[in-house]
Amino acid sequence: MAGKKKEVSLQASVANQEQWDEMLATKGLTVVDVYQQWCGPCRAVVSLLRKIKNELGDDLLHFATAKADSIDALERYRGKCEPTFLFYGGGEMVSVLRGANAPLLQKMVLEELAREKTVLEEGGERRVVKDEGLIDEEEEEEEDQSDEDILVPDSKSYTVAIIKPNAVAHGKASEIIMKIQDAGFEILVHEEKTLSDSEARDFYQNKVGEACFEDLIQFMSSGPSYVLVVSQREGSGHVVQAWREFIGPADIEEARRDKPESLRSQYGSETLFNALHGSDDNHQARRELAFFFPSFRTSSRAEQHEEEGQVERTLALIRPNLARESRDEILSRIHEAGFTVSLQREVILTEEQARRFYRRHVDQDYFPALLHNMTSGPVLALALARTGAVDHWRNLLGPKDVSKAMEEQPDCLRTQFMVASEDSEPQNQLNQLHGSASREEAEEEIDFFFPKQQTLAIIKPDSMDEHREEILGEIRAGGFSISRLKETVLSRDTAEEFYREHRDKPFYGQLVDFMCSGPCMLLVLTKENAVEEWRSMMGPTDPGLAQVTAPGSLRARFALDILHNALHGSSNQEHAQEKIHFLFGDIITSDGDLTSNGELDPTSLGKQQDSFADLMASDKSGCTTAEMTEHVESGSPESHQEHVESGSPESHEEHVESGSPESHEDNVEQATSTSDTSSVTSKEGEGDQTPV
């Protein structure tokens, strides 16, 4: 009970407009976690916020959670599932952060608190910001009221799914939603709704003659349900039949006998209370869509892009001179513009790598200067995400020609962050920031710097019963795709072979016993920089160390001790492929691209490798360091190297993950440099004669 009281006192709960107004009147800096009832506050950062509060002990620093569902001022944040933190001082918004990026959140809290103190103590002017992530949406609504329609591509099929009152009442709605998404379904619309008696009768009019009709109406109007519009990725077939297969037979006994893995088998109690609803056929699906969502309509792909505004990614490069001088300020400006930094890497390019990336510019007069600039120090590569990311980032950058930028857009980033060179004439200066020219080019360039990898993850027996679904949700929220998944109890022979490197170690028998003690889940995860991203998400092997150095990590939250540390992750690409082959067989190859559903695309086999990782592998003589930046370093292998080398039982996990007892954690960096994931050579955007 004491723990709960501490958590409540750490973050004030704001549940209505009156409490919101009171919160705004609080003196000092208030960091507000905005959430919706269906997804809850961001639990991943609570430990970090408590650590910050305990270390600073500052009465001017406050934390709060605010439920957007019931606060008028937060109406614009409804329908969004991304963690959002709003910073307020003097009743004004002074900063915004999207995503549970613990190191960046800590940095921003410290910076904004210092600024607020300056305002209060010295009477300076408070810097007020707008949430630019919402501005575009507001402008679209003002220009075209038709945006109130629910627009979806006309190339997909849809069905209505209902999570019924019994499943909602037992707190299973979020768990079911995660399983729906993990199974490859897309939830296009969701809404919590309590049906009235008349609405339930209208909806189930096709069942009027059935004996249980009155009981059904009473049940369906007894409490809130979750109504979903469910689809599948394009090319995946008809969703109506797929959804009915997924939820299983309406009769619970039949479901448990014939479809034990189905949702109704898992969550239904009897035929009437069978947890989920699915349309019988396409005709019924259309009728049910019209019943619950009269504004639902399909649109062409062009309409979807134009009217809905898709979240997209773009590549940003901060070239070496500027990265040395103004890195943090640039990142702050990116954040203020409503971007989420989905990937971040600092790397020193060799001359060959730079030539490959800018191969379309080798004949230009400025190319020697560009080549020298790009190889003179670390380049900071960022994948930025937001609605209209490509155009918005290029607009912020301004013209590529520095002199033109100074004349036409003096407030653009390329003007404000112009770096003086030996040749002080603006027309001869290289701009220091790069942005992709189109959506297609952005994805090619992102693939160049962040080639997709596969890594092995294991949810260990100690976490299967209590934390499995939450871990799978975190994996999905972290942008990983699950290419393969298998729940199994490892045989002793399998466990012994998996950990064969440690047969002579004193902890070997204890480790094998633990891994055979119950079910575990084996997963192949795919993402850009998957090895490092997954290790960062897991955190250090020792949960005690994880709670200090990476409080938001999975091991900090779920691990019991060094042996029962919840999760396994490969330490490098080679080790990942070896262990994936051992556990899954010859089903994964890194020579091909993955399709949207995680399957191997056979058309991609045998492609010429032109990615950043391949360039590194082909030029071992140059400087090929690929350093993950601070938000990755917080959970990096280096942060617990000393535990690996100690020879204590806690080291067994790291030895396993490294592939051999002798290997060191710096093999992780080498693995990043030798990935053979296929990619497409990138280029700078516009193909004109202006120095890039």
XYZ file of C-alpha atoms in Angstrom:
692
model
C 0.000 0.000 0.000
C 2.856 2.361 0.746
C 4.138 1.995 -2.796
C 0.784 3.005 -4.242
C 0.563 6.068 -2.006
C 3.983 7.141 -3.162
C 3.011 6.809 -6.819
C -0.191 8.820 -6.296
C 1.709 11.596 -4.536
C 4.326 11.603 -7.292
C 1.832 12.401 -10.063
C -1.247 14.435 -9.260
C -4.329 12.998 -10.965
C -6.211 15.521 -13.123
C -9.584 14.129 -14.173
C -11.754 17.137 -15.125
C -11.576 20.709 -16.437
C -11.783 22.270 -12.968
C -8.787 20.258 -11.752
C -6.951 21.134 -14.983
C -7.459 24.855 -14.341
C -6.178 24.415 -10.777
C -3.129 22.571 -12.080
C -2.301 25.423 -14.471
C -2.237 27.838 -11.528
C 0.493 25.807 -9.786
C 3.744 27.710 -9.320
C 6.763 26.158 -11.027
C 7.096 23.568 -13.802
C 4.430 20.871 -14.189
C 5.052 17.873 -16.460
C 1.736 16.363 -17.531
C 1.342 12.824 -18.906
C -1.755 13.064 -21.142
C -3.597 9.772 -21.536
C -6.944 8.222 -22.417
C -8.919 5.883 -20.226
C -8.621 2.959 -22.642
C -4.814 2.969 -22.637
C -3.897 4.572 -19.280
C -0.890 6.727 -18.282
C 2.637 5.844 -19.379
C 3.866 3.465 -16.691
C 7.290 3.104 -18.311
C 8.487 6.498 -17.034
C 7.132 6.439 -13.474
C 10.390 5.111 -12.023
C 12.345 7.775 -13.880
C 10.078 10.588 -12.668
C 10.378 9.343 -9.096
C 14.165 9.230 -9.440
C 14.243 12.804 -10.770
C 11.962 14.052 -8.001
C 13.930 12.294 -5.267
C 17.287 13.528 -6.562
C 16.207 17.140 -7.076
C 13.782 17.477 -4.160
C 12.607 20.707 -5.785
C 9.266 22.179 -4.691
C 8.956 23.932 -8.051
C 8.853 20.632 -9.971
C 5.496 18.865 -10.252
C 4.251 15.809 -12.136
C 0.670 15.048 -13.115
C -1.444 12.693 -15.196
C -4.398 14.110 -17.132
C -7.259 12.090 -18.627
C -8.010 13.630 -22.025
C -11.429 11.933 -22.159
C -12.913 14.277 -19.552
C -10.916 17.512 -19.924
C -12.166 19.976 -22.536
C -8.749 21.614 -22.936
C -7.286 18.265 -24.024
C -9.943 17.358 -26.562
C -7.388 17.429 -29.385
C -5.431 14.619 -27.705
C -8.305 12.148 -27.787
C -7.981 9.234 -30.181
C -4.172 9.221 -29.940
C -2.227 6.381 -28.327
C 1.336 7.801 -28.395
C 2.676 8.826 -24.956
C 2.523 12.638 -24.778
C 4.107 14.838 -22.103
C 3.135 18.524 -21.866
C 5.310 20.962 -19.932
C 3.550 23.924 -18.288
C 4.916 26.968 -16.506
C 2.839 29.938 -15.367
C -0.231 28.420 -17.014
C 1.469 28.362 -20.437
C 2.757 25.420 -22.474
C 6.537 25.669 -22.680
C 7.441 22.335 -24.287
C 6.048 19.044 -25.642
C 7.491 15.535 -25.857
C 5.982 12.622 -27.746
C 7.114 9.093 -27.030
C 8.490 7.437 -23.882
C 12.104 8.462 -24.522
C 13.457 8.348 -20.960
C 16.845 10.084 -21.499
C 15.262 12.888 -23.530
C 12.449 13.279 -20.987
C 14.955 13.611 -18.156
C 16.999 16.130 -20.129
C 13.932 18.222 -20.944
C 12.690 18.202 -17.345
C 16.015 19.551 -16.117
C 16.252 22.181 -18.867
C 12.672 23.426 -18.555
C 12.892 23.551 -14.762
C 16.016 25.705 -15.029
C 14.254 28.027 -17.499
C 11.186 28.334 -15.256
C 13.355 29.184 -12.263
C 15.054 31.906 -14.297
C 11.664 33.375 -15.185
C 10.485 33.298 -11.566
C 13.710 34.600 -10.035
C 14.805 37.145 -12.624
C 11.518 38.093 -14.242
C 12.603 36.960 -17.687
C 10.223 36.242 -20.536
C 8.728 32.764 -20.604
C 9.134 30.923 -23.921
C 5.653 29.733 -24.914
C 5.195 27.051 -27.585
C 2.334 25.501 -29.507
C 1.985 21.784 -30.064
C 2.813 21.806 -33.763
C 1.862 18.146 -33.969
C -1.758 19.290 -33.724
C -1.632 22.521 -35.733
C -1.925 20.864 -39.137
C -4.956 18.896 -37.986
C -6.665 22.058 -36.732
C -6.035 23.856 -40.016
C -7.418 20.919 -42.003
C -10.604 20.914 -39.935
C -11.093 24.639 -40.465
C -10.616 24.295 -44.209
C -12.733 21.193 -44.782
C -15.469 19.999 -42.456
C -15.631 16.742 -44.413
C -12.661 15.574 -42.291
C -15.270 14.555 -39.746
C -15.884 11.548 -42.000
C -13.966 8.385 -41.207
C -11.822 7.898 -44.311
C -10.266 4.542 -45.142
C -8.734 3.144 -48.362
C -11.191 1.557 -50.777
C -8.704 -1.267 -51.460
C -9.415 -2.962 -48.127
C -12.276 -4.970 -46.660
C -13.721 -4.283 -43.221
C -15.819 -5.824 -40.513
C -17.276 -4.771 -37.186
C -15.824 -6.388 -34.075
C -17.309 -5.976 -30.610
C -15.562 -6.725 -27.332
C -18.620 -7.530 -25.268
C -19.515 -6.259 -21.762
C -18.270 -9.357 -19.889
C -14.734 -9.031 -21.330
C -14.695 -5.264 -20.691
C -15.971 -5.698 -17.130
C -13.178 -8.181 -16.372
C -10.538 -5.734 -17.613
C -9.584 -7.790 -20.665
C -10.255 -5.200 -23.399
C -6.669 -3.925 -23.681
C -5.279 -7.462 -23.632
C -7.672 -8.523 -26.413
C -6.808 -5.442 -28.493
C -3.101 -6.322 -28.255
C -3.800 -9.873 -29.421
C -5.873 -8.569 -32.321
C -3.017 -6.350 -33.476
C -0.385 -9.040 -32.898
C -2.400 -11.330 -35.184
C -1.977 -8.867 -38.070
C -5.360 -7.117 -37.921
C -5.589 -3.348 -38.147
C -7.964 -1.457 -35.865
C -9.073 1.527 -37.942
C -11.661 2.891 -35.517
C -12.474 2.025 -31.932
C -15.085 3.431 -29.601
C -16.361 2.586 -26.145
C -20.157 2.424 -26.236
C -22.936 1.293 -23.914
C -25.893 0.136 -25.994
C -29.365 1.142 -24.932
C -32.105 -1.500 -24.913
C -33.542 -0.173 -28.172
C -30.111 0.024 -29.841
C -29.345 -3.572 -28.872
C -32.713 -4.727 -30.280
C -32.104 -2.853 -33.526
C -28.581 -4.228 -33.875
C -29.631 -7.848 -33.209
C -32.894 -7.703 -35.175
C -31.800 -10.790 -37.153
C -31.969 -12.847 -33.910
C -35.491 -11.832 -32.825
C -36.876 -15.357 -33.199
C -34.169 -17.055 -31.127
C -34.938 -18.362 -27.649
C -32.133 -16.423 -25.960
C -32.964 -13.075 -27.620
C -34.167 -11.274 -24.465
C -31.178 -12.520 -22.469
C -28.879 -11.325 -25.268
C -30.449 -7.843 -25.265
C -30.173 -7.576 -21.493
C -26.529 -8.702 -21.587
C -25.449 -6.400 -24.432
C -27.062 -3.354 -22.751
C -25.683 -4.212 -19.295
C -22.442 -2.247 -19.604
C -19.864 -0.755 -21.953
C -18.595 -2.611 -25.004
C -15.697 -1.773 -27.296
C -16.802 -1.399 -30.916
C -14.003 -1.752 -33.488
C -13.686 -1.443 -37.250
C -11.210 -4.174 -38.115
C -9.281 -4.623 -41.356
C -6.176 -6.394 -42.548
C -3.154 -5.229 -44.475
C -3.782 -4.827 -48.179
C -3.476 -8.088 -50.055
C -4.287 -10.192 -46.971
C -7.681 -11.411 -48.230
C -11.203 -11.004 -46.880
C -11.226 -9.813 -43.315
C -14.751 -11.022 -42.443
C -13.826 -14.680 -42.702
C -10.372 -14.148 -41.188
C -11.910 -12.396 -38.181
C -14.471 -15.166 -37.627
C -11.693 -17.760 -37.761
C -9.669 -15.729 -35.258
C -12.435 -15.362 -32.657
C -13.625 -18.953 -33.043
C -17.066 -20.610 -32.852
C -19.893 -18.848 -31.012
C -20.468 -21.952 -28.892
C -17.863 -21.880 -26.128
C -17.650 -25.647 -25.719
C -17.063 -26.028 -29.451
C -14.475 -23.249 -29.380
C -12.572 -24.871 -26.526
C -12.685 -28.265 -28.205
C -11.922 -27.323 -31.818
C -10.252 -23.871 -31.555
C -8.533 -23.681 -28.145
C -6.329 -20.800 -29.307
C -9.296 -18.651 -30.386
C -10.322 -15.524 -28.484
C -13.728 -16.903 -27.538
C -12.092 -20.012 -26.106
C -9.767 -17.866 -24.012
C -12.167 -15.151 -22.854
C -15.719 -16.523 -23.162
C -17.495 -18.197 -20.240
C -20.593 -19.584 -21.977
C -22.307 -19.209 -25.341
C -24.210 -16.048 -24.418
C -21.169 -14.505 -22.749
C -18.724 -15.417 -25.516
C -16.675 -12.194 -25.244
C -16.599 -11.125 -28.911
C -18.808 -10.457 -31.902
C -18.034 -10.824 -35.596
C -20.152 -10.131 -38.691
C -21.509 -13.238 -40.434
C -20.791 -12.024 -43.981
C -19.932 -8.928 -46.043
C -23.556 -7.802 -46.273
C -23.970 -7.885 -42.488
C -20.609 -6.169 -42.033
C -21.778 -3.246 -44.185
C -25.055 -2.983 -42.247
C -23.231 -3.022 -38.901
C -20.733 -0.427 -40.087
C -23.586 1.884 -41.036
C -25.256 1.243 -37.666
C -22.266 2.188 -35.495
C -20.325 4.512 -37.803
C -22.649 6.373 -40.210
C -19.746 8.653 -41.237
C -17.616 5.685 -42.303
C -16.699 5.900 -45.979
C -13.959 4.596 -48.254
C -11.644 6.774 -50.281
C -9.028 6.408 -52.973
C -5.383 6.277 -51.962
C -4.929 9.853 -53.203
C -7.840 11.078 -51.065
C -6.452 9.211 -48.089
C -3.071 10.870 -48.402
C -4.542 14.298 -49.052
C -7.367 14.433 -46.532
C -6.300 12.194 -43.667
C -2.642 13.145 -43.558
C -0.543 10.030 -42.942
C 2.222 9.852 -40.393
C 5.387 9.404 -42.413
C 9.142 9.389 -41.897
C 11.981 11.389 -43.349
C 15.752 11.233 -42.984
C 17.570 14.159 -41.406
C 21.349 14.415 -41.386
C 23.257 16.850 -39.211
C 26.643 17.108 -40.864
C 29.836 16.942 -38.779
C 30.580 20.645 -38.298
C 27.097 21.421 -37.055
C 26.822 18.175 -35.070
C 29.874 19.244 -33.086
C 28.616 22.762 -32.381
C 24.821 22.710 -32.135
C 23.588 19.143 -31.828
C 21.395 19.647 -28.748
C 19.871 22.864 -30.048
C 18.954 21.239 -33.356
C 17.364 18.283 -31.551
C 15.380 20.728 -29.426
C 14.104 22.529 -32.530
C 13.143 19.197 -34.093
C 11.200 18.295 -30.971
C 9.443 21.685 -30.855
C 8.335 21.223 -34.468
C 6.279 18.181 -33.490
C 8.607 15.478 -34.782
C 9.280 12.182 -33.044
C 12.839 10.894 -33.407
C 12.091 7.266 -34.199
C 15.712 6.297 -34.970
C 18.972 7.990 -34.076
C 22.560 7.071 -34.853
C 25.902 8.858 -34.822
C 28.403 7.476 -37.317
C 31.719 8.354 -38.912
C 31.515 7.691 -42.648
C 34.454 6.457 -44.650
C 35.160 8.117 -47.991
C 33.721 5.101 -49.827
C 30.500 5.257 -47.808
C 30.090 8.979 -48.467
C 30.738 8.455 -52.184
C 28.081 5.765 -52.323
C 25.512 7.879 -50.529
C 26.146 10.930 -52.739
C 26.987 9.041 -55.925
C 24.597 11.223 -57.956
C 26.722 14.280 -57.123
C 30.250 13.082 -57.877
C 30.468 15.224 -61.034
C 29.459 18.464 -59.306
C 32.004 21.179 -58.498
C 31.059 21.139 -54.823
C 31.519 17.370 -54.424
C 35.126 17.432 -53.068
C 34.077 19.868 -50.347
C 30.996 17.772 -49.582
C 33.080 14.594 -49.398
C 35.579 16.250 -47.048
C 32.771 17.594 -44.868
C 30.932 14.284 -44.577
C 34.081 12.366 -43.571
C 35.504 14.988 -41.193
C 33.718 13.701 -38.089
C 30.558 12.075 -36.742
C 27.360 12.560 -38.751
C 24.126 12.472 -36.769
C 21.468 10.531 -38.714
C 17.835 10.804 -37.591
C 14.614 9.215 -38.785
C 11.935 11.819 -38.034
C 8.240 10.923 -37.850
C 5.091 13.057 -37.973
C 2.237 13.881 -40.308
C 3.683 15.245 -43.555
C 7.225 14.727 -42.246
C 9.023 15.065 -45.602
C 7.511 18.409 -46.591
C 7.481 19.815 -43.081
C 11.184 19.084 -42.515
C 12.204 20.532 -45.878
C 10.180 23.664 -45.153
C 11.982 24.058 -41.839
C 15.352 23.557 -43.550
C 14.821 26.175 -46.241
C 16.682 26.404 -49.580
C 19.801 24.280 -50.086
C 21.680 27.292 -51.419
C 22.911 29.095 -48.297
C 22.926 32.560 -49.904
C 19.386 32.024 -51.196
C 18.313 30.794 -47.765
C 19.746 33.933 -46.133
C 17.909 36.160 -48.574
C 14.553 34.427 -48.814
C 14.142 32.572 -45.494
C 16.338 34.150 -42.810
C 14.484 32.185 -40.112
C 15.021 28.750 -41.678
C 17.352 26.247 -40.033
C 19.975 26.344 -42.770
C 20.319 30.087 -42.271
C 20.249 30.063 -38.488
C 22.756 27.211 -38.235
C 25.102 28.235 -41.008
C 28.658 27.214 -40.110
C 31.423 29.605 -41.092
C 34.147 28.111 -43.283
C 37.489 29.256 -44.653
C 35.652 30.583 -47.684
C 33.264 33.005 -45.999
C 31.252 33.733 -49.142
C 27.737 32.312 -48.540
C 27.348 31.155 -52.128
C 30.348 28.855 -51.667
C 29.307 27.381 -48.340
C 27.792 23.959 -47.863
C 24.606 23.819 -45.892
C 24.869 21.650 -42.808
C 21.494 19.891 -42.801
C 19.967 17.295 -45.087
C 16.351 16.303 -45.720
C 14.859 13.697 -48.035
C 13.107 15.009 -51.148
C 10.167 12.565 -51.230
C 8.502 9.757 -49.304
C 10.157 7.168 -51.516
C 13.594 8.713 -51.147
C 13.097 9.036 -47.389
C 12.515 5.310 -46.971
C 15.502 4.480 -49.180
C 17.754 6.791 -47.189
C 16.462 5.528 -43.850
C 17.136 1.976 -44.995
C 20.651 3.053 -45.949
C 21.537 4.323 -42.463
C 19.236 2.017 -40.507
C 19.088 -1.322 -42.362
C 16.493 -3.747 -41.062
C 17.833 -6.505 -38.868
C 16.468 -9.579 -37.198
C 17.171 -10.520 -33.616
C 16.128 -13.320 -31.315
C 14.057 -12.507 -28.244
C 12.909 -14.917 -25.559
C 10.312 -14.217 -22.908
C 11.596 -16.492 -20.149
C 9.488 -18.730 -17.897
C 9.476 -16.268 -14.970
C 7.622 -13.642 -17.058
C 5.226 -15.767 -19.081
C 2.242 -15.888 -16.731
C 2.233 -12.356 -15.369
C 3.983 -10.147 -17.917
C 3.786 -11.825 -21.336
C 1.001 -9.694 -22.802
C 2.466 -6.451 -21.489
C 5.882 -7.322 -22.937
C 4.329 -8.149 -26.315
C 2.528 -4.816 -26.198
C 5.804 -3.005 -25.490
C 7.473 -4.839 -28.378
C 4.723 -3.748 -30.750
C 4.746 -0.186 -29.414
C 8.522 -0.123 -29.916
C 8.070 -0.524 -33.671
C 9.219 -4.145 -33.932
C 7.448 -6.567 -36.239
C 7.229 -10.140 -34.987
C 8.374 -12.257 -37.916
C 8.153 -15.573 -36.069
C 6.631 -16.552 -32.713
C 6.568 -19.888 -30.925
C 5.421 -20.711 -27.403
C 7.090 -23.849 -26.091
C 8.593 -25.632 -23.114
C 12.257 -26.175 -23.922
C 13.404 -29.743 -23.611
C 16.504 -30.312 -21.524
C 18.460 -31.319 -24.634
C 17.456 -28.087 -26.380
C 18.352 -25.901 -23.410
C 21.697 -27.640 -22.944
C 22.570 -27.184 -26.611
C 21.403 -23.544 -26.622
C 23.741 -22.799 -23.692
C 26.469 -25.239 -24.754
C 29.202 -22.601 -24.382
C 28.743 -22.735 -20.621
C 28.873 -26.432 -19.844
C 31.954 -25.902 -17.682
C 30.489 -22.946 -15.779
C 29.213 -23.424 -12.211
C 25.834 -21.822 -13.033
C 25.198 -24.031 -16.098
C 22.932 -26.572 -14.401
C 20.921 -23.887 -12.615
C 20.464 -21.969 -15.884
C 19.316 -25.048 -17.821
C 16.920 -26.048 -15.016
C 15.357 -22.583 -15.048
C 14.913 -22.457 -18.824
C 13.191 -25.884 -18.754
C 10.988 -25.020 -15.783
C 7.968 -23.802 -17.754
C 6.735 -22.300 -21.021
C 8.746 -19.605 -22.746
C 8.047 -17.597 -25.878
C 10.551 -17.494 -28.751
C 10.322 -14.517 -31.096
C 12.129 -13.287 -34.185
C 11.939 -9.477 -34.118
C 12.529 -7.298 -37.178
C 13.329 -3.586 -37.165
C 16.020 -1.143 -38.138
C 18.921 -1.762 -35.718
C 16.879 -4.554 -34.164
C 19.754 -6.011 -32.133
C 20.617 -2.772 -30.365
C 17.031 -1.523 -30.148
C 15.908 -4.726 -28.425
C 18.878 -4.750 -26.043
C 18.139 -1.134 -25.175
C 14.486 -1.974 -24.522
C 15.470 -4.940 -22.297
C 18.032 -3.009 -20.253
C 20.991 -4.414 -18.266
C 21.030 -8.068 -17.202
C 21.063 -7.219 -13.504
C 17.614 -5.785 -12.665
C 19.130 -3.816 -9.797
C 21.465 -2.071 -12.204
C 18.626 -1.694 -14.711
C 16.490 0.155 -12.157
C 19.287 2.690 -11.709
C 20.609 3.138 -15.250
C 17.507 2.297 -17.338
C 14.445 2.577 -15.067
C 12.012 2.389 -17.968
C 13.517 -0.811 -19.383
C 11.682 -4.136 -19.356
C 14.123 -5.836 -17.006
C 13.924 -2.928 -14.568
C 10.157 -3.373 -14.484
C 9.704 -7.146 -14.735
C 12.891 -9.028 -13.776
C 13.200 -10.644 -10.332
C 16.951 -11.208 -10.099
C 19.966 -11.920 -12.290
C 18.923 -15.497 -13.035
C 15.205 -14.760 -13.374
C 15.766 -11.696 -15.537
C 12.654 -11.992 -17.715
C 14.155 -11.772 -21.219
C 16.897 -12.819 -23.595
C 18.269 -10.901 -26.562
C 21.067 -11.576 -29.028
C 24.180 -9.436 -28.643
C 25.030 -9.183 -32.345
C 23.713 -10.058 -35.781
C 25.810 -13.194 -36.177
C 24.700 -14.590 -32.845
C 21.080 -13.730 -33.657
C 21.143 -15.644 -36.939
C 22.867 -18.630 -35.351
C 20.319 -18.933 -32.540
C 17.341 -18.229 -34.813
C 18.513 -21.058 -37.071
C 18.921 -23.351 -34.073
C 15.441 -22.673 -32.660
C 13.417 -22.130 -35.834
C 15.387 -23.918 -38.554
C 16.093 -22.552 -42.044
C 13.148 -20.154 -42.147
C 14.869 -16.805 -41.915
C 17.426 -15.313 -44.241
C 18.824 -11.832 -44.135
C 19.329 -11.713 -47.890
C 15.728 -10.702 -48.512
C 13.371 -7.932 -47.556
C 10.408 -8.571 -45.312
C 6.903 -7.936 -46.494
C 4.422 -5.997 -44.399
C 3.266 -9.122 -42.589
C 6.782 -10.251 -41.693
C 7.135 -12.904 -44.405
C 10.163 -13.075 -46.653
C 9.713 -11.398 -50.006
C 11.055 -13.916 -52.554
C 11.511 -11.199 -55.159
C 14.182 -9.582 -53.021
C 16.544 -12.566 -52.851
C 19.925 -12.011 -54.377
C 19.724 -8.232 -54.421
C 22.973 -6.309 -54.606
C 23.792 -4.999 -51.153
C 24.168 -1.251 -51.070
C 23.158 -0.357 -47.530
C 25.167 1.489 -44.941
C 25.858 -1.798 -43.152
C 27.228 -3.361 -46.340
C 29.485 -0.394 -46.955
C 30.876 -0.817 -43.484
C 31.463 -4.513 -44.066
C 33.227 -3.820 -47.356
C 35.569 -1.185 -45.921
C 37.038 -2.576 -42.716
C 40.137 -0.432 -43.100
C 38.296 2.832 -42.568
C 36.685 4.209 -39.461
C 33.468 2.241 -39.235
C 32.304 3.119 -35.750
C 28.530 3.204 -35.482
C 27.742 4.635 -32.078
C 24.200 4.488 -30.810
C 23.248 7.778 -29.215
C 22.306 8.495 -25.661
C 18.744 7.187 -25.714
C 20.153 3.811 -26.797
C 23.206 4.002 -24.555
C 21.004 4.153 -21.491
C 20.341 0.461 -21.947
C 23.377 -0.515 -23.962
C 25.518 -3.580 -23.235
C 28.423 -1.365 -22.222
C 26.477 -0.133 -19.221
C 26.873 -3.525 -17.553
C 30.118 -4.843 -19.011
C 31.677 -5.160 -15.584
C 29.012 -7.671 -14.598
C 29.754 -9.739 -17.683
C 33.422 -10.037 -16.905
C 33.021 -10.779 -13.216
C 32.409 -14.508 -13.731
C 29.488 -14.458 -11.300
C 26.164 -16.112 -12.112
C 24.851 -12.796 -13.367
C 27.357 -13.023 -16.208
C 25.844 -16.145 -17.726
C 23.222 -14.229 -19.705
C 25.732 -11.922 -21.309
C 28.029 -14.792 -22.220
C 25.128 -16.530 -23.852
C 24.126 -13.401 -25.718
C 27.629 -12.755 -26.947
C 27.836 -16.122 -28.695
C 30.963 -17.336 -26.906
C 32.434 -17.034 -23.417
C 35.392 -15.061 -24.639
C 33.589 -12.425 -26.662
C 33.196 -8.899 -25.339
C 30.278 -6.508 -25.577
C 32.024 -4.407 -28.191
C 31.095 -7.187 -30.615
C 27.706 -5.531 -30.674
C 29.211 -2.569 -32.485
C 30.986 -4.843 -34.922
C 27.759 -6.675 -35.626
C 26.035 -3.443 -36.516
C 28.761 -2.895 -39.066
C 28.426 -6.280 -40.721
C 24.693 -6.629 -41.232
C 23.843 -7.963 -44.673
C 20.274 -6.706 -44.795
C 19.442 -5.573 -48.330
C 18.882 -1.925 -49.091
C 18.857 0.672 -51.829
C 21.551 3.261 -52.321
C 20.412 6.692 -51.210
C 21.057 10.035 -52.777
C 20.610 13.729 -52.033
C 17.288 14.987 -53.220
C 16.749 17.422 -56.001
C 19.416 16.775 -58.609
C 20.162 20.460 -59.259
C 23.531 22.194 -59.326
C 23.218 23.771 -55.887
C 25.824 22.698 -53.320
C 24.116 20.181 -51.031
